[in-house]
Tab-separated table of C-alpha atoms and ligand atoms in Angstrom:
chain	number	residue	atom	x	y	z
Y	1	MET	CA	0.046	-0.106	0.004
Y	2	GLU	CA	1.322	3.537	-0.900
Y	3	LYS	CA	2.366	5.554	2.214
Y	4	LEU	CA	0.158	8.344	3.206
Y	5	LYS	CA	1.621	11.660	2.008
Y	6	THR	CA	2.185	14.544	4.079
Y	7	VAL	CA	1.759	18.266	2.950
Y	8	LEU	CA	2.935	21.254	4.849
Y	9	ILE	CA	1.157	24.727	4.112
Y	10	THR	CA	2.381	27.810	5.495
Y	11	GLY	CA	-0.027	30.673	5.998
Y	12	ALA	CA	-2.881	28.079	5.894
Y	13	SER	CA	-5.096	29.761	8.869
Y	14	LYS	CA	-7.147	31.563	5.986
Y	15	GLY	CA	-7.401	32.488	2.175
Y	16	ILE	CA	-5.415	30.383	-0.652
Y	17	GLY	CA	-3.494	28.260	2.302
Y	18	LYS	CA	-6.627	27.282	3.839
Y	19	ALA	CA	-8.065	26.475	0.614
Y	20	CYS	CA	-5.262	24.280	-0.135
Y	21	ALA	CA	-5.461	22.391	3.142
Y	22	ILE	CA	-9.254	21.816	2.169
Y	23	GLU	CA	-8.492	20.402	-1.244
Y	24	PHE	CA	-5.492	18.220	0.084
Y	25	ALA	CA	-7.665	17.067	2.915
Y	26	LYS	CA	-10.207	15.772	0.240
Y	27	LEU	CA	-7.391	13.509	-1.159
Y	28	GLY	CA	-6.414	12.314	2.251
Y	29	TYR	CA	-3.371	13.860	2.734
Y	30	ASN	CA	-2.041	14.374	6.286
Y	31	ILE	CA	-1.875	17.942	6.784
Y	32	VAL	CA	0.713	20.554	8.444
Y	33	ILE	CA	-1.387	23.715	9.279
Y	34	ASN	CA	1.242	26.918	9.664
Y	35	TYR	CA	-0.347	29.844	11.019
Y	36	ASN	CA	1.278	32.821	12.757
Y	37	THR	CA	-1.142	35.336	14.460
Y	38	SER	CA	-4.424	33.517	13.563
Y	39	GLU	CA	-4.576	30.585	16.126
Y	40	GLN	CA	-8.534	30.323	16.487
Y	41	PRO	CA	-9.225	30.000	12.562
Y	42	ALA	CA	-6.267	27.498	12.346
Y	43	LEU	CA	-7.658	25.332	15.167
Y	44	GLU	CA	-11.171	25.775	13.659
Y	45	LEU	CA	-9.681	24.399	10.310
Y	46	LYS	CA	-7.945	21.518	12.181
Y	47	ASN	CA	-11.211	20.464	13.687
Y	48	GLU	CA	-12.972	20.700	10.398
Y	49	LEU	CA	-10.806	18.558	8.162
Y	50	GLU	CA	-10.387	15.907	10.893
Y	51	LYS	CA	-14.002	15.567	11.217
Y	52	LYS	CA	-15.165	15.997	7.633
Y	53	TYR	CA	-12.286	14.246	5.947
Y	54	LYS	CA	-11.126	11.605	8.724
Y	55	ILE	CA	-7.717	12.751	8.082
Y	56	LYS	CA	-4.598	13.593	10.382
Y	57	THR	CA	-3.816	17.245	10.929
Y	58	LEU	CA	-1.078	19.401	13.026
Y	59	THR	CA	-1.493	22.925	13.555
Y	60	ILE	CA	1.716	24.869	14.417
Y	61	GLN	CA	2.515	28.455	15.291
Y	62	CYS	CA	5.601	29.759	13.235
Y	63	ASN	CA	6.640	32.866	11.979
Y	64	VAL	CA	8.053	31.726	8.628
Y	65	GLY	CA	10.421	34.276	8.525
Y	66	VAL	CA	12.318	33.351	11.916
Y	67	GLU	CA	14.889	30.505	11.423
Y	68	GLN	CA	14.309	29.056	15.004
Y	69	ASP	CA	10.650	29.067	14.752
Y	70	VAL	CA	11.095	27.097	11.181
Y	71	ILE	CA	13.503	24.592	12.546
Y	72	SER	CA	10.898	23.702	15.397
Y	73	MET	CA	7.981	23.552	13.145
Y	74	VAL	CA	10.049	21.152	10.375
Y	75	ASN	CA	11.267	19.127	13.118
Y	76	GLN	CA	7.702	18.780	14.787
Y	77	ALA	CA	6.196	18.141	11.538
Y	78	ILE	CA	8.758	15.154	10.718
Y	79	ASN	CA	8.483	13.860	14.260
Y	80	THR	CA	4.804	13.674	13.617
Y	81	PHE	CA	4.485	12.070	10.064
Y	82	ASN	CA	8.176	11.023	9.435
Y	83	SER	CA	8.037	12.891	6.014
Y	84	ILE	CA	7.177	16.058	4.380
Y	85	ASP	CA	6.310	15.401	0.762
Y	86	ILE	CA	4.815	18.641	-0.357
Y	87	LEU	CA	5.410	21.904	0.608
Y	88	ILE	CA	3.304	25.055	0.080
Y	89	ASN	CA	4.972	28.320	0.571
Y	90	ASN	CA	2.107	30.523	0.891
Y	91	ALA	CA	2.400	32.478	3.736
Y	92	GLY	CA	2.643	36.240	2.569
Y	93	ILE	CA	1.447	39.982	3.688
Y	94	CYS	CA	1.327	42.892	1.518
Y	95	TYR	CA	1.369	46.835	2.931
Y	96	ASP	CA	-0.850	48.730	0.518
Y	97	GLU	CA	0.627	52.319	0.611
Y	98	PRO	CA	2.465	55.721	-0.951
Y	99	PHE	CA	5.868	55.275	-1.653
Y	100	GLU	CA	6.234	58.441	0.760
Y	101	GLU	CA	4.642	56.548	3.426
Y	102	LYS	CA	6.875	53.201	3.235
Y	103	THR	CA	8.709	52.562	5.960
Y	104	VAL	CA	11.919	50.012	6.646
Y	105	GLU	CA	10.041	48.377	8.862
Y	106	HIS	CA	7.345	47.509	6.373
Y	107	PHE	CA	9.825	46.839	3.642
Y	108	MET	CA	11.657	44.622	6.155
Y	109	ASN	CA	8.813	42.827	7.050
Y	110	THR	CA	7.507	42.284	3.494
Y	111	ILE	CA	11.200	40.670	2.554
Y	112	GLN	CA	11.128	38.480	5.452
Y	113	THR	CA	7.946	37.015	5.744
Y	114	ASN	CA	7.415	36.495	1.845
Y	115	LEU	CA	10.873	35.724	0.753
Y	116	LEU	CA	13.394	34.899	3.542
Y	117	GLY	CA	10.329	32.604	4.917
Y	118	THR	CA	10.078	30.993	1.356
Y	119	PHE	CA	13.563	30.337	1.434
Y	120	LEU	CA	13.847	28.923	5.029
Y	121	VAL	CA	10.785	26.525	5.063
Y	122	SER	CA	12.419	24.927	1.815
Y	123	LYS	CA	15.987	25.033	3.066
Y	124	TYR	CA	14.665	23.098	6.077
Y	125	VAL	CA	12.192	20.699	4.494
Y	126	SER	CA	14.048	19.702	1.659
Y	127	LYS	CA	16.576	18.232	3.989
Y	128	ASN	CA	14.121	15.516	4.666
Y	129	MET	CA	12.718	15.322	0.768
Y	130	LEU	CA	16.429	14.829	-0.425
Y	131	ASN	CA	16.669	12.103	2.141
Y	132	ASN	CA	13.696	10.484	0.799
Y	133	HIS	CA	14.248	11.330	-2.990
Y	134	PHE	CA	11.015	12.840	-3.242
Y	135	GLY	CA	9.577	15.844	-2.902
Y	136	LYS	CA	7.299	19.030	-4.485
Y	137	ILE	CA	7.764	22.329	-3.466
Y	138	ILE	CA	5.107	25.035	-4.673
Y	139	ASN	CA	6.164	28.859	-4.106
Y	140	ILE	CA	3.133	31.316	-4.166
Y	141	SER	CA	4.468	34.204	-6.189
Y	142	SER	CA	2.154	36.904	-7.726
Y	143	THR	CA	1.656	38.323	-11.277
Y	144	SER	CA	3.007	41.654	-9.356
Y	145	GLY	CA	6.432	39.776	-9.330
Y	146	LEU	CA	6.338	39.001	-13.210
Y	147	SER	CA	5.390	42.587	-14.618
Y	148	GLU	CA	4.651	46.244	-13.540
Y	149	PHE	CA	2.144	46.720	-10.902
Y	150	SER	CA	1.776	49.100	-8.390
Y	151	PRO	CA	4.382	51.255	-6.601
Y	152	PHE	CA	1.856	51.110	-3.620
Y	153	SER	CA	2.936	47.525	-2.997
Y	154	MET	CA	6.786	47.927	-4.312
Y	155	ASP	CA	8.334	45.955	-1.236
Y	156	TYR	CA	5.407	43.048	-1.781
Y	157	ASN	CA	6.094	42.962	-5.528
Y	158	ALA	CA	10.016	42.619	-5.197
Y	159	SER	CA	9.153	39.691	-2.698
Y	160	LYS	CA	7.511	38.247	-5.281
Y	161	ALA	CA	9.679	38.788	-8.161
Y	162	GLY	CA	12.526	37.118	-5.450
Y	163	ILE	CA	10.261	34.174	-5.104
Y	164	ILE	CA	10.287	33.610	-9.071
Y	165	SER	CA	14.038	33.759	-8.894
Y	166	LEU	CA	14.415	31.374	-5.703
Y	167	THR	CA	11.997	28.818	-7.423
Y	168	HIS	CA	14.472	28.638	-10.289
Y	169	ASP	CA	17.390	28.269	-8.230
Y	170	LEU	CA	15.842	25.818	-5.845
Y	171	ALA	CA	14.705	23.772	-8.744
Y	172	ILE	CA	18.364	23.286	-9.814
Y	173	GLN	CA	19.906	22.874	-6.274
Y	174	LEU	CA	17.346	20.275	-5.477
Y	175	GLN	CA	17.176	18.179	-8.497
Y	176	PRO	CA	16.522	15.346	-9.736
Y	177	TYR	CA	13.756	14.251	-7.320
Y	178	ILE	CA	12.473	17.260	-6.277
Y	179	ASN	CA	10.166	19.595	-8.403
Y	180	VAL	CA	9.892	23.253	-7.785
Y	181	ASN	CA	7.445	25.308	-9.389
Y	182	ALA	CA	5.640	28.782	-8.716
Y	183	ILE	CA	2.162	29.876	-8.983
Y	184	ALA	CA	1.695	33.661	-10.094
Y	185	PRO	CA	-2.152	34.249	-9.276
Y	186	GLY	CA	-3.785	37.494	-10.237
Y	187	TRP	CA	-6.498	38.452	-8.046
Y	188	ILE	CA	-7.737	36.123	-5.660
Y	189	ASP	CA	-10.747	36.798	-3.362
Y	190	THR	CA	-9.353	36.696	0.088
Y	191	GLU	CA	-8.866	38.914	3.410
Y	192	MET	CA	-5.563	40.184	1.615
Y	193	ASN	CA	-7.970	42.219	-0.648
Y	194	LYS	CA	-10.413	43.121	2.086
Y	195	ASP	CA	-9.531	47.131	2.159
Y	196	LEU	CA	-9.674	47.364	-1.683
Y	197	SER	CA	-12.539	49.576	-2.979
Y	198	THR	CA	-15.448	47.645	-4.797
Y	199	ASP	CA	-15.009	49.820	-7.511
Y	200	PHE	CA	-11.102	49.010	-8.067
Y	201	LEU	CA	-11.735	45.600	-7.748
Y	202	ASN	CA	-14.585	45.606	-10.385
Y	203	ASN	CA	-12.278	47.338	-12.499
Y	204	GLU	CA	-9.610	44.985	-11.891
Y	205	LYS	CA	-12.150	42.306	-12.816
Y	206	GLU	CA	-13.073	43.775	-16.203
Y	207	LYS	CA	-9.242	43.598	-17.133
Y	208	THR	CA	-9.713	39.923	-17.020
Y	209	LEU	CA	-10.734	37.933	-19.919
Y	210	VAL	CA	-13.265	36.044	-17.997
Y	211	LYS	CA	-14.745	38.658	-15.863
Y	212	TYR	CA	-14.591	37.367	-12.566
Y	213	ILE	CA	-12.037	37.281	-9.704
Y	214	ALA	CA	-11.037	33.874	-8.657
Y	215	LYS	CA	-11.810	31.855	-5.647
Y	216	PRO	CA	-8.847	30.490	-3.494
Y	217	GLU	CA	-9.998	26.962	-4.831
Y	218	GLU	CA	-8.691	27.639	-7.963
Y	219	VAL	CA	-5.148	28.298	-6.829
Y	220	ALA	CA	-5.605	25.325	-4.515
Y	221	LYS	CA	-6.459	23.079	-7.495
Y	222	LEU	CA	-3.648	24.074	-9.582
Y	223	ALA	CA	-1.459	23.122	-6.472
Y	224	ILE	CA	-2.837	19.740	-6.572
Y	225	PHE	CA	-2.289	19.276	-9.870
Y	226	LEU	CA	1.563	20.753	-9.406
Y	227	SER	CA	2.043	18.071	-6.390
Y	228	SER	CA	0.927	15.308	-8.617
Y	229	ASP	CA	2.850	12.581	-10.262
Y	230	ASP	CA	1.198	13.587	-13.640
Y	231	ALA	CA	3.244	16.730	-13.278
Y	232	ARG	CA	6.502	15.359	-12.892
Y	233	TYR	CA	8.059	16.734	-16.128
Y	234	LEU	CA	6.807	20.176	-15.007
Y	235	ASN	CA	9.921	21.822	-13.080
Y	236	SER	CA	11.382	25.420	-12.694
Y	237	GLU	CA	8.117	26.809	-13.896
Y	238	VAL	CA	6.000	29.663	-13.345
Y	239	ILE	CA	2.231	29.355	-13.886
Y	240	THR	CA	0.091	32.417	-14.061
Y	241	LEU	CA	-3.159	32.084	-12.806
Y	242	ASP	CA	-5.092	35.462	-13.795
Y	243	GLY	CA	-7.734	34.922	-15.932
Y	244	GLY	CA	-5.716	36.213	-18.851
Y	245	ARG	CA	-5.454	39.747	-17.844
A	1	NDP	P1	-4.428	35.940	3.326
A	1	NDP	O1	-4.012	37.407	4.111
A	1	NDP	O2	-5.812	35.836	3.288
A	1	NDP	O3	-3.615	34.914	4.358
A	1	NDP	C1	-2.292	34.935	4.612
A	1	NDP	C2	-1.760	33.963	5.259
A	1	NDP	O4	-0.400	34.284	5.615
A	1	NDP	C3	-2.658	33.715	6.668
A	1	NDP	O5	-2.859	32.605	6.856
A	1	NDP	C4	-1.387	34.238	7.635
A	1	NDP	O6	-1.342	33.932	8.724
A	1	NDP	C5	-0.213	33.773	7.063
A	1	NDP	N1	0.880	34.461	7.092
A	1	NDP	C6	1.044	35.867	7.336
A	1	NDP	N2	2.678	36.244	7.738
A	1	NDP	C7	3.097	35.059	8.392
A	1	NDP	C8	4.103	34.556	8.651
A	1	NDP	N3	5.108	35.275	9.127
A	1	NDP	N4	4.402	33.376	9.191
A	1	NDP	C9	3.271	32.415	8.872
A	1	NDP	N5	2.258	32.722	8.489
A	1	NDP	C10	1.986	33.981	7.990
A	1	NDP	O7	-3.696	36.014	2.063
A	1	NDP	P2	-4.048	35.405	0.938
A	1	NDP	O8	-4.674	33.882	1.100
A	1	NDP	O9	-4.471	35.984	-0.068
A	1	NDP	O10	-2.519	35.107	0.203
A	1	NDP	C11	-1.889	33.796	0.330
A	1	NDP	C12	-0.555	33.987	-0.331
A	1	NDP	O11	-1.174	34.267	-1.792
A	1	NDP	C13	0.313	35.395	-0.316
A	1	NDP	O12	1.571	34.817	-0.227
A	1	NDP	C14	-0.223	36.212	-1.260
A	1	NDP	O13	0.887	37.152	-1.472
A	1	NDP	C15	-0.286	35.275	-2.170
A	1	NDP	N6	-1.348	35.930	-3.292
A	1	NDP	C16	-2.690	36.357	-3.063
A	1	NDP	C17	-3.042	37.167	-4.219
A	1	NDP	C18	-4.534	37.760	-4.087
A	1	NDP	O14	-5.455	38.432	-4.408
A	1	NDP	N7	-5.214	37.153	-2.572
A	1	NDP	C19	-2.488	37.296	-5.297
A	1	NDP	C20	-1.381	36.797	-5.769
A	1	NDP	C21	-0.699	36.283	-4.549
A	1	NDP	P3	-2.047	34.393	10.236
A	1	NDP	O15	-3.039	35.068	9.737
A	1	NDP	O16	-1.846	33.276	11.564
A	1	NDP	O17	-0.731	35.676	10.607
């Protein structure tokens, strides 16, 4: 019988990370639900997944930008499930503010969480993947890391461009048994965009060819495909998921 696979999802307490947890739960995976500040939503998700899908889960508080936190999280996950087969580097933050108001603190927080966090979790999880000769790493970047976006989120955009660069380098470094790919979503309906005006979002919606803003499940379903055996030949790739803007 094939061993049950384990997926570690960073920032799984809400939004895209939560949707990934639900989609992987439907397939019977063990799930490590990482969160930073949202303990209650993470615990509620754990209960929901265990009850509905009869799977094993582990919730771990960890700031992905802090090395010691990441080492503890990865050790705890491996002690519980023996291996981490799939890693979704999803945790992210964004400050939407004018250039003149951008501070070193906001800039560094963004780079630390989004870019350094992706590096740190990949570094410690990939040790286990290398030992097992198996692994899939999926980094959640953004279309804002691929082309011009908004100067209001220039720190975020730079972090997402950095994640694309990391994706290619990790794919080379971790060959041949570990696939590393990135998803670059356009607008997705999550809390991250809760402060944007309806007018703005309607305008963005009209710029897509499909005339809607995607639900987080659509990102999760692509992550499922990228982590499947059918996607073995897909490596070091950045897949845009933006309704054809
Ligand atoms: P949400 O704001 O809904 O969720 C963000 C998640 O990241 C939360 O679970 C949060 O956990 C977690 N997180 C934040 N900081 C840390 C940290 N330091 N350590 C661990 N976890 C952390 O955002 P989305 O679901 O929209 O975004 C998920 C990813 O998708 C992000 O990387 C984002 O940049 C990317 N993305 C989103 C798009 C969108 O339109 N929504 C478009 C393109 C990319 P907690 O609440 O516990 O702090």
